[in-house]
PDB file of C-alpha atoms in Angstrom:
ATOM      1  CA  UNK U   1     -13.876 -44.272  46.843  1.00 65.00           C
ATOM      2  CA  UNK U   2     -13.974 -48.056  47.251  1.00 69.00           C
ATOM      3  CA  UNK U   3     -17.704 -48.072  47.960  1.00 72.00           C
ATOM      4  CA  UNK U   4     -18.326 -45.589  45.135  1.00 78.00           C
ATOM      5  CA  UNK U   5     -16.928 -48.175  42.744  1.00 80.00           C
ATOM      6  CA  UNK U   6     -19.341 -50.800  44.050  1.00 80.00           C
ATOM      7  CA  UNK U   7     -16.831 -52.667  46.155  1.00 77.00           C
ATOM      8  CA  UNK U   8     -17.291 -53.838  49.738  1.00 73.00           C
ATOM      9  CA  UNK U   9     -15.182 -52.561  52.642  1.00 67.00           C
ATOM     10  CA  UNK U  10     -14.463 -55.021  55.447  1.00 61.00           C
ATOM     11  CA  UNK U  11     -12.285 -54.497  58.485  1.00 56.00           C
ATOM     12  CA  UNK U  12     -10.201 -57.444  59.612  1.00 53.00           C
ATOM     13  CA  UNK U  13      -9.381 -56.741  63.245  1.00 49.00           C
ATOM     14  CA  UNK U  14      -8.094 -60.260  63.868  1.00 51.00           C
ATOM     15  CA  UNK U  15      -5.641 -60.002  60.978  1.00 53.00           C
ATOM     16  CA  UNK U  16      -3.662 -57.130  62.502  1.00 51.00           C
ATOM     17  CA  UNK U  17      -4.037 -57.446  66.269  1.00 51.00           C
ATOM     18  CA  UNK U  18      -2.657 -54.946  68.718  1.00 53.00           C
ATOM     19  CA  UNK U  19      -1.822 -55.664  72.321  1.00 53.00           C
ATOM     20  CA  UNK U  20      -0.207 -53.877  75.215  1.00 55.00           C
ATOM     21  CA  UNK U  21       2.484 -56.089  76.696  1.00 55.00           C
ATOM     22  CA  UNK U  22       5.003 -55.501  79.475  1.00 57.00           C
ATOM     23  CA  UNK U  23       7.726 -53.119  78.355  1.00 64.00           C
ATOM     24  CA  UNK U  24      11.130 -54.761  78.250  1.00 74.00           C
ATOM     25  CA  UNK U  25      13.910 -55.133  75.693  1.00 74.00           C
ATOM     26  CA  UNK U  26      12.820 -58.714  75.031  1.00 79.00           C
ATOM     27  CA  UNK U  27       9.188 -57.711  74.442  1.00 76.00           C
ATOM     28  CA  UNK U  28      10.428 -54.968  72.086  1.00 74.00           C
ATOM     29  CA  UNK U  29      12.495 -57.524  70.150  1.00 78.00           C
ATOM     30  CA  UNK U  30       9.577 -59.955  69.992  1.00 79.00           C
ATOM     31  CA  UNK U  31       7.169 -57.221  68.938  1.00 78.00           C
ATOM     32  CA  UNK U  32       9.388 -55.931  66.156  1.00 80.00           C
ATOM     33  CA  UNK U  33       9.998 -59.475  64.915  1.00 83.00           C
ATOM     34  CA  UNK U  34       6.222 -59.969  64.822  1.00 83.00           C
ATOM     35  CA  UNK U  35       5.822 -56.895  62.626  1.00 82.00           C
ATOM     36  CA  UNK U  36       8.632 -58.051  60.339  1.00 85.00           C
ATOM     37  CA  UNK U  37       6.997 -61.501  60.100  1.00 84.00           C
ATOM     38  CA  UNK U  38       3.643 -59.897  59.363  1.00 81.00           C
ATOM     39  CA  UNK U  39       5.180 -57.624  56.712  1.00 83.00           C
ATOM     40  CA  UNK U  40       7.070 -60.455  55.030  1.00 84.00           C
ATOM     41  CA  UNK U  41       3.909 -62.496  54.569  1.00 80.00           C
ATOM     42  CA  UNK U  42       1.161 -59.895  54.203  1.00 79.00           C
ATOM     43  CA  UNK U  43       2.877 -56.976  52.453  1.00 82.00           C
ATOM     44  CA  UNK U  44       6.021 -58.452  50.889  1.00 85.00           C
ATOM     45  CA  UNK U  45       6.731 -55.457  48.639  1.00 89.00           C
ATOM     46  CA  UNK U  46       7.037 -53.183  51.679  1.00 87.00           C
ATOM     47  CA  UNK U  47       9.141 -55.823  53.455  1.00 88.00           C
ATOM     48  CA  UNK U  48      11.551 -56.013  50.480  1.00 91.00           C
ATOM     49  CA  UNK U  49      11.736 -52.218  50.310  1.00 92.00           C
ATOM     50  CA  UNK U  50      12.530 -52.092  54.041  1.00 89.00           C
ATOM     51  CA  UNK U  51      15.150 -54.833  53.646  1.00 92.00           C
ATOM     52  CA  UNK U  52      16.744 -52.960  50.721  1.00 93.00           C
ATOM     53  CA  UNK U  53      16.780 -49.670  52.632  1.00 91.00           C
ATOM     54  CA  UNK U  54      18.339 -51.288  55.714  1.00 91.00           C
ATOM     55  CA  UNK U  55      20.912 -53.101  53.561  1.00 92.00           C
ATOM     56  CA  UNK U  56      21.813 -49.881  51.740  1.00 93.00           C
ATOM     57  CA  UNK U  57      22.095 -48.012  55.030  1.00 90.00           C
ATOM     58  CA  UNK U  58      24.390 -50.646  56.541  1.00 92.00           C
ATOM     59  CA  UNK U  59      26.507 -50.784  53.378  1.00 93.00           C
ATOM     60  CA  UNK U  60      26.825 -46.987  53.225  1.00 91.00           C
ATOM     61  CA  UNK U  61      27.695 -46.820  56.926  1.00 90.00           C
ATOM     62  CA  UNK U  62      30.390 -49.491  56.582  1.00 92.00           C
ATOM     63  CA  UNK U  63      31.760 -47.852  53.424  1.00 92.00           C
ATOM     64  CA  UNK U  64      32.044 -44.434  55.050  1.00 91.00           C
ATOM     65  CA  UNK U  65      33.535 -45.877  58.235  1.00 91.00           C
ATOM     66  CA  UNK U  66      36.173 -47.731  56.205  1.00 94.00           C
ATOM     67  CA  UNK U  67      37.490 -44.660  54.364  1.00 93.00           C
ATOM     68  CA  UNK U  68      38.874 -41.926  56.649  1.00 90.00           C
ATOM     69  CA  UNK U  69      38.061 -39.118  54.209  1.00 93.00           C
ATOM     70  CA  UNK U  70      34.339 -40.060  54.366  1.00 91.00           C
ATOM     71  CA  UNK U  71      34.013 -40.286  58.132  1.00 91.00           C
ATOM     72  CA  UNK U  72      32.818 -36.705  58.393  1.00 93.00           C
ATOM     73  CA  UNK U  73      29.958 -37.580  56.007  1.00 92.00           C
ATOM     74  CA  UNK U  74      29.110 -40.543  58.227  1.00 90.00           C
ATOM     75  CA  UNK U  75      29.061 -38.267  61.273  1.00 91.00           C
ATOM     76  CA  UNK U  76      26.710 -35.850  59.488  1.00 92.00           C
ATOM     77  CA  UNK U  77      24.383 -38.681  58.427  1.00 90.00           C
ATOM     78  CA  UNK U  78      24.296 -40.171  61.931  1.00 89.00           C
ATOM     79  CA  UNK U  79      23.561 -36.716  63.339  1.00 91.00           C
ATOM     80  CA  UNK U  80      20.750 -36.338  60.788  1.00 91.00           C
ATOM     81  CA  UNK U  81      19.332 -39.701  61.906  1.00 89.00           C
ATOM     82  CA  UNK U  82      19.450 -38.570  65.530  1.00 89.00           C
ATOM     83  CA  UNK U  83      17.711 -35.280  64.708  1.00 90.00           C
ATOM     84  CA  UNK U  84      15.057 -37.108  62.673  1.00 88.00           C
ATOM     85  CA  UNK U  85      14.351 -39.555  65.517  1.00 86.00           C
ATOM     86  CA  UNK U  86      14.185 -36.695  68.006  1.00 87.00           C
ATOM     87  CA  UNK U  87      11.914 -34.723  65.668  1.00 87.00           C
ATOM     88  CA  UNK U  88       9.582 -37.661  65.151  1.00 85.00           C
ATOM     89  CA  UNK U  89       9.165 -38.019  68.898  1.00 83.00           C
ATOM     90  CA  UNK U  90       8.790 -34.234  69.288  1.00 85.00           C
ATOM     91  CA  UNK U  91       5.903 -34.308  66.808  1.00 87.00           C
ATOM     92  CA  UNK U  92       3.889 -36.235  69.394  1.00 80.00           C
ATOM     93  CA  UNK U  93       4.522 -33.692  72.163  1.00 80.00           C
ATOM     94  CA  UNK U  94       1.490 -31.479  71.350  1.00 82.00           C
ATOM     95  CA  UNK U  95      -0.791 -34.468  71.979  1.00 79.00           C
ATOM     96  CA  UNK U  96       0.466 -34.498  75.567  1.00 75.00           C
ATOM     97  CA  UNK U  97      -0.643 -30.927  76.304  1.00 76.00           C
ATOM     98  CA  UNK U  98      -2.844 -30.913  79.383  1.00 77.00           C
ATOM     99  CA  UNK U  99      -1.653 -34.381  80.398  1.00 77.00           C
ATOM    100  CA  UNK U 100       0.104 -35.336  83.608  1.00 78.00           C
ATOM    101  CA  UNK U 101       3.444 -33.557  84.047  1.00 81.00           C
ATOM    102  CA  UNK U 102       5.206 -36.870  84.753  1.00 81.00           C
ATOM    103  CA  UNK U 103       4.033 -38.199  81.395  1.00 78.00           C
ATOM    104  CA  UNK U 104       5.345 -35.094  79.619  1.00 79.00           C
ATOM    105  CA  UNK U 105       8.687 -35.403  81.444  1.00 82.00           C
ATOM    106  CA  UNK U 106       9.000 -39.086  80.498  1.00 81.00           C
ATOM    107  CA  UNK U 107       8.233 -38.210  76.879  1.00 81.00           C
ATOM    108  CA  UNK U 108      10.940 -35.513  76.908  1.00 82.00           C
ATOM    109  CA  UNK U 109      13.473 -38.067  78.163  1.00 83.00           C
ATOM    110  CA  UNK U 110      12.273 -40.531  75.542  1.00 83.00           C
ATOM    111  CA  UNK U 111      12.886 -37.934  72.806  1.00 84.00           C
ATOM    112  CA  UNK U 112      16.505 -37.641  73.920  1.00 83.00           C
ATOM    113  CA  UNK U 113      16.882 -41.427  74.111  1.00 84.00           C
ATOM    114  CA  UNK U 114      15.398 -41.805  70.613  1.00 84.00           C
ATOM    115  CA  UNK U 115      17.951 -39.386  69.234  1.00 83.00           C
ATOM    116  CA  UNK U 116      20.809 -41.158  71.001  1.00 83.00           C
ATOM    117  CA  UNK U 117      19.628 -44.618  69.902  1.00 85.00           C
ATOM    118  CA  UNK U 118      19.067 -43.669  66.249  1.00 85.00           C
ATOM    119  CA  UNK U 119      22.466 -45.105  65.357  1.00 85.00           C
ATOM    120  CA  UNK U 120      21.124 -48.555  66.301  1.00 86.00           C
ATOM    121  CA  UNK U 121      18.114 -48.482  63.972  1.00 84.00           C
ATOM    122  CA  UNK U 122      19.777 -50.034  60.910  1.00 87.00           C
ATOM    123  CA  UNK U 123      21.422 -52.925  62.837  1.00 89.00           C
ATOM    124  CA  UNK U 124      18.143 -53.583  64.683  1.00 87.00           C
ATOM    125  CA  UNK U 125      16.271 -53.481  61.383  1.00 87.00           C
ATOM    126  CA  UNK U 126      18.715 -56.000  59.923  1.00 91.00           C
ATOM    127  CA  UNK U 127      18.187 -58.255  62.943  1.00 90.00           C
ATOM    128  CA  UNK U 128      14.404 -58.090  62.457  1.00 87.00           C
ATOM    129  CA  UNK U 129      14.677 -58.884  58.760  1.00 89.00           C
ATOM    130  CA  UNK U 130      16.853 -61.915  59.464  1.00 90.00           C
ATOM    131  CA  UNK U 131      14.635 -63.026  62.358  1.00 88.00           C
ATOM    132  CA  UNK U 132      11.526 -62.788  60.187  1.00 86.00           C
ATOM    133  CA  UNK U 133      13.193 -64.989  57.572  1.00 86.00           C
ATOM    134  CA  UNK U 134      13.634 -67.778  60.097  1.00 84.00           C
ATOM    135  CA  UNK U 135      10.267 -67.421  61.814  1.00 84.00           C
ATOM    136  CA  UNK U 136       7.521 -69.844  60.758  1.00 85.00           C
ATOM    137  CA  UNK U 137       5.040 -69.203  63.571  1.00 86.00           C
ATOM    138  CA  UNK U 138       4.248 -66.373  65.995  1.00 84.00           C
ATOM    139  CA  UNK U 139       1.692 -65.815  68.745  1.00 83.00           C
ATOM    140  CA  UNK U 140       0.121 -62.381  68.745  1.00 78.00           C
ATOM    141  CA  UNK U 141      -2.735 -61.243  70.986  1.00 75.00           C
ATOM    142  CA  UNK U 142      -3.969 -64.768  71.562  1.00 80.00           C
ATOM    143  CA  UNK U 143      -3.681 -65.839  67.901  1.00 81.00           C
ATOM    144  CA  UNK U 144      -1.108 -68.170  66.377  1.00 86.00           C
ATOM    145  CA  UNK U 145      -0.017 -67.232  62.854  1.00 85.00           C
ATOM    146  CA  UNK U 146       1.715 -70.024  60.973  1.00 87.00           C
ATOM    147  CA  UNK U 147       3.252 -70.135  57.503  1.00 84.00           C
ATOM    148  CA  UNK U 148       1.943 -73.190  55.667  1.00 83.00           C
ATOM    149  CA  UNK U 149       3.385 -72.386  52.250  1.00 77.00           C
ATOM    150  CA  UNK U 150       3.864 -69.596  49.704  1.00 72.00           C
ATOM    151  CA  UNK U 151       1.096 -67.004  50.205  1.00 72.00           C
ATOM    152  CA  UNK U 152      -0.544 -69.315  52.758  1.00 79.00           C
ATOM    153  CA  UNK U 153      -0.702 -67.970  56.309  1.00 80.00           C
ATOM    154  CA  UNK U 154      -3.071 -69.486  58.862  1.00 84.00           C
ATOM    155  CA  UNK U 155      -4.505 -67.658  61.884  1.00 84.00           C
ATOM    156  CA  UNK U 156      -5.929 -69.758  64.708  1.00 87.00           C
ATOM    157  CA  UNK U 157      -6.646 -69.081  68.369  1.00 86.00           C
ATOM    158  CA  UNK U 158      -3.508 -69.913  70.347  1.00 83.00           C
ATOM    159  CA  UNK U 159      -3.954 -72.734  72.826  1.00 78.00           C
ATOM    160  CA  UNK U 160      -3.252 -72.033  76.474  1.00 65.00           C
ATOM    161  CA  UNK U 161      -3.616 -68.247  76.344  1.00 54.00           C
TER     162      UNK U 161
END
């Protein structure tokens, strides 16, 4: 469609790098903060929508927890979150058909963990939003991204990597 209208299509692999890093809670935190930083500067509308959704979710959760007659609604919503997280992970299970049985077993355990951890998604999202607000520079896959001003983000090879 873009080419049909006479426009040029260019892929910018260095603008959205991907890297496999050691799996730890700290690397997860750093990785999610990187995505929040990237979203805040490169797709601010989506970042604001995410921030609004997380804020609304936290407000609704606090409101329902405060009033005893609404706690059952909170329980239903948290259960729905858990089922949605489990279902999202279950959607990837068919891709593991024919793979190593250990990998399938680990994925099954991860589905259960995702459902159990769903209650933490809104607080973690709020943390990432706040962290991205205070972040001026990140290193991602050997590149340093730095905010120089409004709508001005530089990308340079990171020294020492």
